[in-house]
Short mmCIF file of C-alpha atoms in Angstrom, two decimals:
data_model
loop_
_atom_site.label_atom_id
_atom_site.label_comp_id
_atom_site.label_asym_id
_atom_site.label_seq_id
_atom_site.Cartn_x
_atom_site.Cartn_y
_atom_site.Cartn_z
CA MET A 1 36.07 24.41 6.02
CA ASN A 2 34.27 20.99 4.81
CA THR A 3 33.28 18.22 6.70
CA ARG A 4 33.57 14.44 5.82
CA ALA A 5 30.02 14.36 6.39
CA ASP A 6 29.59 17.42 3.96
CA LYS A 7 30.16 14.06 1.49
CA PHE A 8 26.88 12.32 2.55
CA SER A 9 23.31 13.56 1.86
CA LYS A 10 22.14 16.08 4.19
CA ALA A 11 18.46 14.26 4.90
CA MET A 12 20.17 10.70 4.94
CA VAL A 13 22.59 12.24 8.12
CA GLU A 14 20.22 13.85 9.67
CA THR A 15 17.98 10.39 9.79
CA PRO A 16 18.54 8.22 12.80
CA PRO A 17 19.10 4.67 13.02
CA SER A 18 15.71 2.69 13.63
CA GLY A 19 15.10 2.40 17.16
CA ILE A 20 14.08 -1.35 17.39
CA ARG A 21 17.21 -2.71 15.21
CA LYS A 22 19.40 -1.30 17.62
CA PHE A 23 18.53 -3.33 21.07
CA PHE A 24 18.15 -6.27 17.81
CA GLU A 25 21.73 -5.33 17.21
CA MET A 26 22.19 -5.58 21.22
CA LEU A 27 21.44 -9.30 21.60
CA ILE A 28 24.25 -10.18 18.73
CA GLY A 29 26.16 -12.46 20.83
CA HIS A 30 23.80 -12.71 24.05
CA ASP A 31 22.25 -16.02 23.88
CA ASP A 32 21.45 -15.19 27.95
CA VAL A 33 18.81 -12.59 26.92
CA ILE A 34 15.24 -13.32 25.97
CA SER A 35 14.32 -10.92 23.67
CA LEU A 36 10.84 -9.12 23.31
CA SER A 37 12.13 -6.61 21.16
CA VAL A 38 11.91 -7.33 17.21
CA GLY A 39 8.38 -8.34 15.63
CA GLU A 40 8.96 -11.53 14.35
CA PRO A 41 6.98 -15.07 14.72
CA ASP A 42 8.77 -17.46 15.89
CA PHE A 43 6.84 -19.97 13.94
CA PRO A 44 9.21 -20.89 11.20
CA THR A 45 7.72 -20.67 7.81
CA PRO A 46 4.65 -22.98 6.75
CA TRP A 47 5.52 -26.39 5.81
CA LEU A 48 3.27 -26.21 2.68
CA MET A 49 4.76 -23.10 1.40
CA ARG A 50 8.72 -24.19 2.05
CA GLU A 51 7.67 -27.52 -0.40
CA GLU A 52 6.54 -25.47 -2.63
CA ALA A 53 9.34 -22.89 -2.71
CA PHE A 54 12.11 -25.99 -2.44
CA TYR A 55 9.76 -27.60 -5.73
CA HIS A 56 10.26 -24.30 -8.30
CA LEU A 57 13.97 -24.22 -6.74
CA GLU A 58 14.41 -27.69 -7.99
CA GLN A 59 12.58 -27.01 -11.28
CA GLY A 60 15.23 -24.14 -11.48
CA HIS A 61 12.76 -20.96 -11.67
CA THR A 62 15.34 -18.63 -10.70
CA SER A 63 14.71 -16.04 -12.77
CA TYR A 64 12.76 -12.58 -12.18
CA THR A 65 9.12 -11.70 -12.99
CA SER A 66 7.46 -9.22 -13.75
CA ASN A 67 8.15 -5.44 -12.15
CA TRP A 68 4.67 -6.30 -11.08
CA GLY A 69 4.50 -9.22 -9.99
CA LEU A 70 3.37 -13.20 -10.52
CA LEU A 71 0.16 -12.21 -12.85
CA GLU A 72 -1.41 -15.96 -10.73
CA LEU A 73 -0.12 -13.98 -7.18
CA ARG A 74 -1.46 -11.11 -7.81
CA SER A 75 -4.61 -12.60 -8.87
CA GLU A 76 -4.83 -14.71 -5.75
CA ILE A 77 -4.23 -11.75 -4.02
CA ALA A 78 -7.05 -9.48 -5.34
CA LYS A 79 -9.70 -12.44 -4.94
CA TYR A 80 -7.98 -12.68 -1.10
CA MET A 81 -9.07 -8.76 -1.19
CA GLU A 82 -12.38 -9.48 -1.57
CA ARG A 83 -12.81 -10.48 2.25
CA TYR A 84 -12.54 -7.32 2.70
CA ASN A 85 -14.81 -5.62 0.22
CA LEU A 86 -12.03 -4.73 -1.46
CA TYR A 87 -11.70 -4.70 -5.44
CA TYR A 88 -8.56 -4.64 -7.59
CA ASN A 89 -7.90 -5.30 -10.45
CA PRO A 90 -4.53 -7.48 -10.32
CA SER A 91 -2.60 -6.70 -13.72
CA LYS A 92 -2.62 -2.72 -13.33
CA GLU A 93 -3.72 -2.19 -9.52
CA ILE A 94 -1.62 -4.74 -6.77
CA LEU A 95 1.73 -4.50 -7.14
CA VAL A 96 4.55 -7.15 -5.24
CA THR A 97 6.71 -5.72 -3.14
CA VAL A 98 10.68 -6.84 -1.21
CA GLY A 99 8.54 -7.00 1.99
CA ALA A 100 5.53 -4.54 2.76
CA SER A 101 8.91 -2.06 3.77
CA GLU A 102 9.79 -1.21 0.40
CA GLY A 103 5.91 -0.52 -0.10
CA VAL A 104 6.24 1.43 2.04
CA ASP A 105 8.99 3.60 0.58
CA ALA A 106 7.37 3.49 -3.31
CA VAL A 107 4.48 5.16 -1.64
CA LEU A 108 5.65 7.81 -0.04
CA ARG A 109 7.90 8.36 -2.79
CA ALA A 110 5.32 7.96 -5.35
CA VAL A 111 2.45 10.67 -3.74
CA LEU A 112 4.90 13.34 -1.42
CA ASN A 113 6.85 16.32 -3.09
CA PRO A 114 9.09 18.79 -0.67
CA GLY A 115 7.46 20.67 1.36
CA ASP A 116 3.89 17.78 1.35
CA GLU A 117 2.30 17.45 5.07
CA LEU A 118 1.64 14.20 6.22
CA ILE A 119 -0.29 13.05 8.89
CA VAL A 120 1.11 10.52 10.99
CA CYS A 121 -0.55 8.31 13.47
CA GLU A 122 2.05 8.42 16.92
CA PRO A 123 3.01 6.38 18.22
CA CYS A 124 3.36 4.49 14.79
CA TYR A 125 6.05 1.61 13.02
CA VAL A 126 9.69 3.24 13.07
CA ASN A 127 10.24 3.41 8.68
CA TYR A 128 7.12 5.68 8.34
CA ILE A 129 8.25 9.33 9.91
CA PRO A 130 12.49 8.67 8.39
CA LEU A 131 11.07 7.69 4.91
CA ALA A 132 8.70 10.72 4.50
CA HIS A 133 12.01 13.22 6.41
CA LEU A 134 13.52 11.83 3.17
CA CYS A 135 10.95 13.11 0.54
CA GLY A 136 11.46 16.71 1.89
CA ALA A 137 7.41 16.17 3.26
CA LYS A 138 7.17 17.89 7.12
CA ILE A 139 5.80 15.54 9.25
CA VAL A 140 2.24 16.39 11.49
CA SER A 141 2.31 13.82 14.21
CA LEU A 142 -0.70 12.54 15.60
CA ASP A 143 -0.94 11.80 19.46
CA THR A 144 -2.45 8.71 19.77
CA SER A 145 -1.66 8.03 23.65
CA LYS A 146 -5.10 9.60 25.19
CA ASN A 147 -7.47 8.14 22.86
CA GLY A 148 -6.44 4.99 24.13
CA PHE A 149 -3.81 4.73 21.24
CA TYR A 150 -6.24 4.99 18.08
CA PRO A 151 -6.66 8.08 15.93
CA THR A 152 -10.28 10.25 16.01
CA ALA A 153 -11.78 11.68 12.83
CA GLU A 154 -11.81 14.76 14.50
CA GLN A 155 -7.94 14.77 15.38
CA PHE A 156 -7.10 14.46 11.37
CA LYS A 157 -9.77 17.25 10.76
CA SER A 158 -7.67 19.70 12.89
CA LEU A 159 -4.66 18.96 11.75
CA ILE A 160 -5.42 19.20 8.45
CA THR A 161 -4.34 22.55 5.89
CA PRO A 162 -3.88 23.41 2.21
CA LYS A 163 -0.50 21.28 2.56
CA THR A 164 -2.17 18.50 3.82
CA LYS A 165 -1.14 15.67 1.00
CA ALA A 166 -1.97 12.45 2.73
CA ILE A 167 -2.38 11.07 6.53
CA MET A 168 -1.02 7.73 7.43
CA PHE A 169 -1.59 4.79 9.74
CA CYS A 170 -1.52 1.36 11.19
CA SER A 171 -4.96 -0.86 11.94
CA PRO A 172 -4.15 -3.22 13.76
CA SER A 173 -1.21 -1.11 15.51
CA ASN A 174 2.16 -1.46 15.37
CA PRO A 175 3.31 -0.85 18.76
CA THR A 176 0.20 -0.46 20.37
CA GLY A 177 -2.21 -3.61 19.07
CA THR A 178 -5.31 -1.33 19.12
CA MET A 179 -7.12 -1.53 16.15
CA ILE A 180 -9.18 1.39 15.11
CA PRO A 181 -13.53 1.72 15.19
CA ARG A 182 -15.77 1.07 12.65
CA GLU A 183 -17.73 4.28 12.99
CA GLU A 184 -14.19 6.28 13.44
CA LEU A 185 -12.84 4.90 10.89
CA GLU A 186 -15.78 5.05 8.48
CA LYS A 187 -15.55 9.27 10.13
CA ILE A 188 -11.67 9.67 8.82
CA ALA A 189 -12.70 8.03 4.99
CA ALA A 190 -15.48 11.22 4.81
CA ILE A 191 -12.82 13.18 6.27
CA ALA A 192 -10.33 12.30 3.33
CA LYS A 193 -13.15 12.07 0.43
CA GLU A 194 -13.88 15.58 1.60
CA HIS A 195 -10.11 16.99 1.21
CA GLN A 196 -9.07 14.59 -1.22
CA ILE A 197 -5.72 13.56 0.31
CA TRP A 198 -4.68 10.07 0.38
CA CYS A 199 -5.52 7.58 2.90
CA ILE A 200 -2.13 5.51 3.55
CA ALA A 201 -3.54 2.38 5.38
CA ASP A 202 -0.83 -0.49 6.58
CA GLU A 203 -3.01 -3.58 7.04
CA ILE A 204 0.08 -6.35 7.93
CA TYR A 205 -2.01 -7.81 10.99
CA CYS A 206 -5.49 -7.59 9.53
CA GLU A 207 -5.02 -11.76 10.34
CA LEU A 208 -3.93 -11.37 13.62
CA VAL A 209 -6.87 -9.86 15.60
CA TYR A 210 -8.22 -11.70 18.43
CA ASP A 211 -11.75 -11.75 20.69
CA GLY A 212 -13.83 -11.67 17.63
CA HIS A 213 -12.60 -8.96 15.80
CA GLU A 214 -13.28 -8.13 12.45
CA HIS A 215 -10.87 -6.22 10.64
CA VAL A 216 -12.11 -3.77 8.29
CA SER A 217 -10.10 -1.65 5.90
CA VAL A 218 -10.72 2.13 4.86
CA GLY A 219 -10.47 1.10 1.58
CA SER A 220 -14.08 -0.46 1.54
CA PHE A 221 -16.34 2.63 2.34
CA PRO A 222 -18.09 4.12 -0.61
CA GLY A 223 -15.83 6.53 -3.02
CA MET A 224 -12.31 5.42 -0.60
CA LYS A 225 -10.54 3.25 -2.81
CA ASP A 226 -10.02 6.58 -5.17
CA TYR A 227 -8.46 8.16 -2.00
CA THR A 228 -6.85 4.76 -0.78
CA ILE A 229 -3.37 3.11 -0.64
CA ILE A 230 -3.36 -0.07 0.83
CA LEU A 231 0.31 -2.03 2.22
CA ASN A 232 0.00 -5.17 3.06
CA GLY A 233 2.63 -8.29 3.40
CA PHE A 234 3.27 -11.82 4.45
CA SER A 235 5.55 -11.60 6.80
CA LYS A 236 3.70 -11.16 10.22
CA SER A 237 0.21 -13.91 9.78
CA PHE A 238 1.67 -16.43 7.35
CA ALA A 239 5.41 -16.27 9.37
CA MET A 240 7.04 -15.12 5.78
CA THR A 241 9.48 -12.61 7.56
CA GLY A 242 13.39 -13.47 6.20
CA TRP A 243 10.89 -13.74 2.58
CA ARG A 244 10.62 -10.09 2.06
CA ILE A 245 7.39 -10.22 0.52
CA GLY A 246 4.40 -7.77 0.42
CA TYR A 247 2.31 -5.89 -1.80
CA ILE A 248 0.28 -2.12 -2.26
CA ALA A 249 -2.72 -2.03 -3.72
CA ALA A 250 -3.94 1.47 -5.01
CA PRO A 251 -5.76 2.72 -7.81
CA GLU A 252 -4.19 2.53 -11.27
CA ASP A 253 -2.86 5.87 -12.21
CA LEU A 254 -0.93 5.99 -8.58
CA MET A 255 0.62 2.63 -9.51
CA ALA A 256 1.71 3.04 -12.84
CA GLN A 257 3.96 5.82 -11.50
CA ILE A 258 4.15 3.78 -8.11
CA VAL A 259 5.87 0.80 -10.20
CA LYS A 260 8.28 2.87 -11.46
CA LEU A 261 10.34 3.48 -8.35
CA HIS A 262 9.98 -0.83 -8.09
CA GLN A 263 11.85 -1.36 -11.12
CA TYR A 264 14.48 1.07 -10.70
CA ASN A 265 15.58 0.17 -7.23
CA THR A 266 14.00 -3.59 -6.60
CA ILE A 267 13.44 -4.64 -10.05
CA CYS A 268 11.25 -7.34 -9.17
CA ALA A 269 10.69 -9.35 -5.27
CA PRO A 270 11.85 -13.40 -5.30
CA ILE A 271 10.26 -15.25 -7.65
CA MET A 272 10.40 -18.25 -4.70
CA SER A 273 9.02 -16.15 -2.36
CA GLN A 274 6.28 -15.28 -4.56
CA TYR A 275 5.54 -18.77 -5.48
CA ALA A 276 5.51 -20.00 -1.77
CA ALA A 277 3.35 -16.83 -1.02
CA LEU A 278 1.01 -17.73 -3.65
CA GLU A 279 0.79 -21.32 -1.87
CA GLY A 280 -0.12 -19.65 1.04
CA LEU A 281 -3.14 -17.79 0.02
CA LYS A 282 -4.52 -21.16 -1.44
CA ASN A 283 -4.34 -23.15 0.74
CA GLY A 284 -2.16 -22.16 3.99
CA TRP A 285 -5.54 -20.57 6.61
CA ASN A 286 -5.64 -23.13 8.45
CA GLU A 287 -1.85 -22.71 9.18
CA VAL A 288 -2.34 -18.77 9.85
CA GLU A 289 -5.33 -19.61 12.48
CA LYS A 290 -3.39 -22.19 14.17
CA MET A 291 -0.77 -18.85 14.92
CA ARG A 292 -3.55 -17.02 15.37
CA VAL A 293 -4.59 -18.56 18.58
CA SER A 294 -1.05 -19.23 19.73
CA TYR A 295 -0.52 -15.74 19.87
CA GLN A 296 -3.97 -14.85 21.61
CA GLN A 297 -3.49 -17.22 24.30
CA ARG A 298 -0.14 -15.53 24.65
CA ARG A 299 -1.72 -12.07 24.84
CA ASN A 300 -4.37 -13.30 27.53
CA LEU A 301 -0.48 -14.27 29.71
CA MET A 302 1.14 -10.97 28.95
CA TYR A 303 -1.76 -9.11 29.81
CA LYS A 304 -2.39 -9.99 33.12
CA ALA A 305 1.16 -10.20 33.97
CA PHE A 306 0.91 -6.37 33.50
CA THR A 307 -1.92 -5.47 35.12
CA ASP A 308 -0.74 -7.51 38.44
CA MET A 309 1.95 -5.35 37.43
CA GLY A 310 -0.43 -2.59 38.55
CA LEU A 311 1.01 -1.39 34.68
CA SER A 312 -1.99 0.48 32.66
CA VAL A 313 -2.09 -1.07 29.70
CA PRO A 314 -4.54 -1.28 26.87
CA GLU A 315 -5.83 -4.45 25.85
CA PRO A 316 -4.10 -5.50 22.06
CA THR A 317 -6.83 -6.55 19.94
CA GLY A 318 -4.65 -7.47 17.02
CA ALA A 319 -0.82 -7.72 16.20
CA PHE A 320 1.23 -9.24 18.61
CA TYR A 321 2.25 -6.72 20.54
CA MET A 322 1.62 -4.63 24.35
CA PHE A 323 2.68 -1.11 25.05
CA PRO A 324 2.90 -1.10 29.31
CA ASP A 325 2.84 1.88 30.83
CA ILE A 326 6.01 2.07 32.76
CA SER A 327 5.97 5.87 33.51
CA SER A 328 5.07 4.49 37.04
CA THR A 329 8.91 3.71 38.05
CA GLY A 330 10.00 7.25 37.30
CA LEU A 331 12.44 5.92 33.93
CA THR A 332 12.23 7.09 30.69
CA ALA A 333 11.27 4.34 28.52
CA GLU A 334 15.15 4.29 27.07
CA GLU A 335 16.51 3.86 31.00
CA PHE A 336 13.55 1.87 31.77
CA ALA A 337 15.01 -0.50 28.23
CA THR A 338 18.32 -0.61 29.14
CA GLU A 339 18.15 -1.23 33.16
CA LEU A 340 15.88 -4.10 31.71
CA PHE A 341 18.56 -5.98 29.85
CA GLN A 342 21.46 -4.68 31.34
CA LYS A 343 20.64 -6.03 34.09
CA HIS A 344 17.09 -9.07 34.07
CA ASN A 345 18.39 -10.13 30.19
CA VAL A 346 15.11 -8.43 28.29
CA ALA A 347 15.06 -7.17 25.87
CA VAL A 348 12.06 -4.52 24.88
CA VAL A 349 11.86 -1.69 21.93
CA PRO A 350 11.51 1.44 24.46
CA GLY A 351 8.04 3.61 23.08
CA THR A 352 10.85 5.86 22.08
CA ALA A 353 11.06 4.53 19.34
CA PHE A 354 7.44 4.90 17.60
CA GLY A 355 8.29 8.66 18.42
CA LYS A 356 7.55 11.35 21.19
CA ALA A 357 4.21 9.93 22.03
CA GLY A 358 5.38 6.85 23.00
CA GLU A 359 7.06 8.11 25.69
CA GLY A 360 6.76 6.42 29.41
CA HIS A 361 5.88 2.87 27.14
CA ILE A 362 7.51 0.04 26.24
CA ARG A 363 7.02 -2.42 23.55
CA CYS A 364 6.54 -6.01 23.74
CA CYS A 365 6.13 -8.48 21.49
CA TYR A 366 4.08 -11.58 22.82
CA ALA A 367 5.07 -13.91 19.02
CA THR A 368 7.87 -15.72 21.70
CA ALA A 369 7.68 -18.98 23.47
CA ILE A 370 5.54 -18.89 26.34
CA ASP A 371 8.18 -20.20 29.05
CA LYS A 372 10.07 -17.38 27.74
CA ILE A 373 7.07 -15.15 28.15
CA LYS A 374 6.66 -16.32 31.80
CA THR A 375 10.49 -15.85 32.61
CA ALA A 376 10.92 -12.55 31.17
CA LEU A 377 7.49 -10.85 32.21
CA ASP A 378 8.84 -12.36 35.87
CA ARG A 379 12.29 -10.15 34.93
CA ILE A 380 9.62 -6.95 34.10
CA ALA A 381 8.40 -7.26 37.20
CA LEU A 382 11.46 -7.03 39.35
CA LEU A 383 12.34 -4.04 38.23
CA VAL A 384 8.80 -3.14 38.58
CA ASN A 385 9.71 -3.59 41.76
CA GLU A 386 13.03 -2.17 42.17
CA HIS A 387 11.87 1.58 41.50
CA ARG A 388 8.31 1.28 43.03
CA SER A 389 9.94 0.74 46.79
#
């Protein structure tokens, strides 16, 4: 007998809801809860960018743009990417998207066929695996939890098969804040070239790095442009989460395929968001630096607190997340996050939202006011001590 579920897409029914959004939804109506759950800057978008959007609204600039996005914005993106030794033609190799999340979906659908294998570094951002699953791809998980939460070239090499179509990673990482060292990234690039597979690099946090570290793009190594797809955007570094504005950079032949999906499912990114992003790239870097410095101060506070609790935690070198190991409490990640929310009014995300390799960990976002971070850390310490006594 047919059931109601038979009327739905089987692949969609099998796709779980986002583990991050689950805890975000729990916050609704709970003003007394401190949230360290959602990866969103607590800063408003810098004023000069908001003012630019107001200006264009006043001028009646409310139309579609080219599917590719404003050429002026793409040209400025291309100029910006040169900082990292990346050289792309703004006309045919850069596409403005509705956030980096749309970029992930478009890229995966453009490169994956059913049965293709995609190697994904876990723990990973929550949308990689579900979107690859909807393409009918086989997900091959690379567990980084035993190696300081970054992948090695040897790990990739051991997992590559004739069916491998692409490898995918985020550096600096969501959810761990770790970065792939230059020397390891160079080895990974060599393996991608050797096997002629795509290297999908999520670089959304590349401007949020600390302690003098420098972001290195896998696409900057010799010969890697032909094999690299870069995902980036303005949500994190420019505090533009609600504007939904990102971009993809990739070789022209692949981009010709990606843009077709973009044409059909979004047409173009919002024009006001594009103008605001353009202003940010031109004149907003001082504001980005102020936010970065503030995040580093908060990172230092949170890292010391978790260390004082006796919890093992990799010190983040980028992004704005911390991924402490709470397994010493005897609780699973889900149990810890649930009890913390219900008993102590603090919301974090269980590490399992980012894959099996995240078990025993929680993700805490420190893009939150310092006074709230301090209170939340005191409450987390209470829960840790409750289960150690």
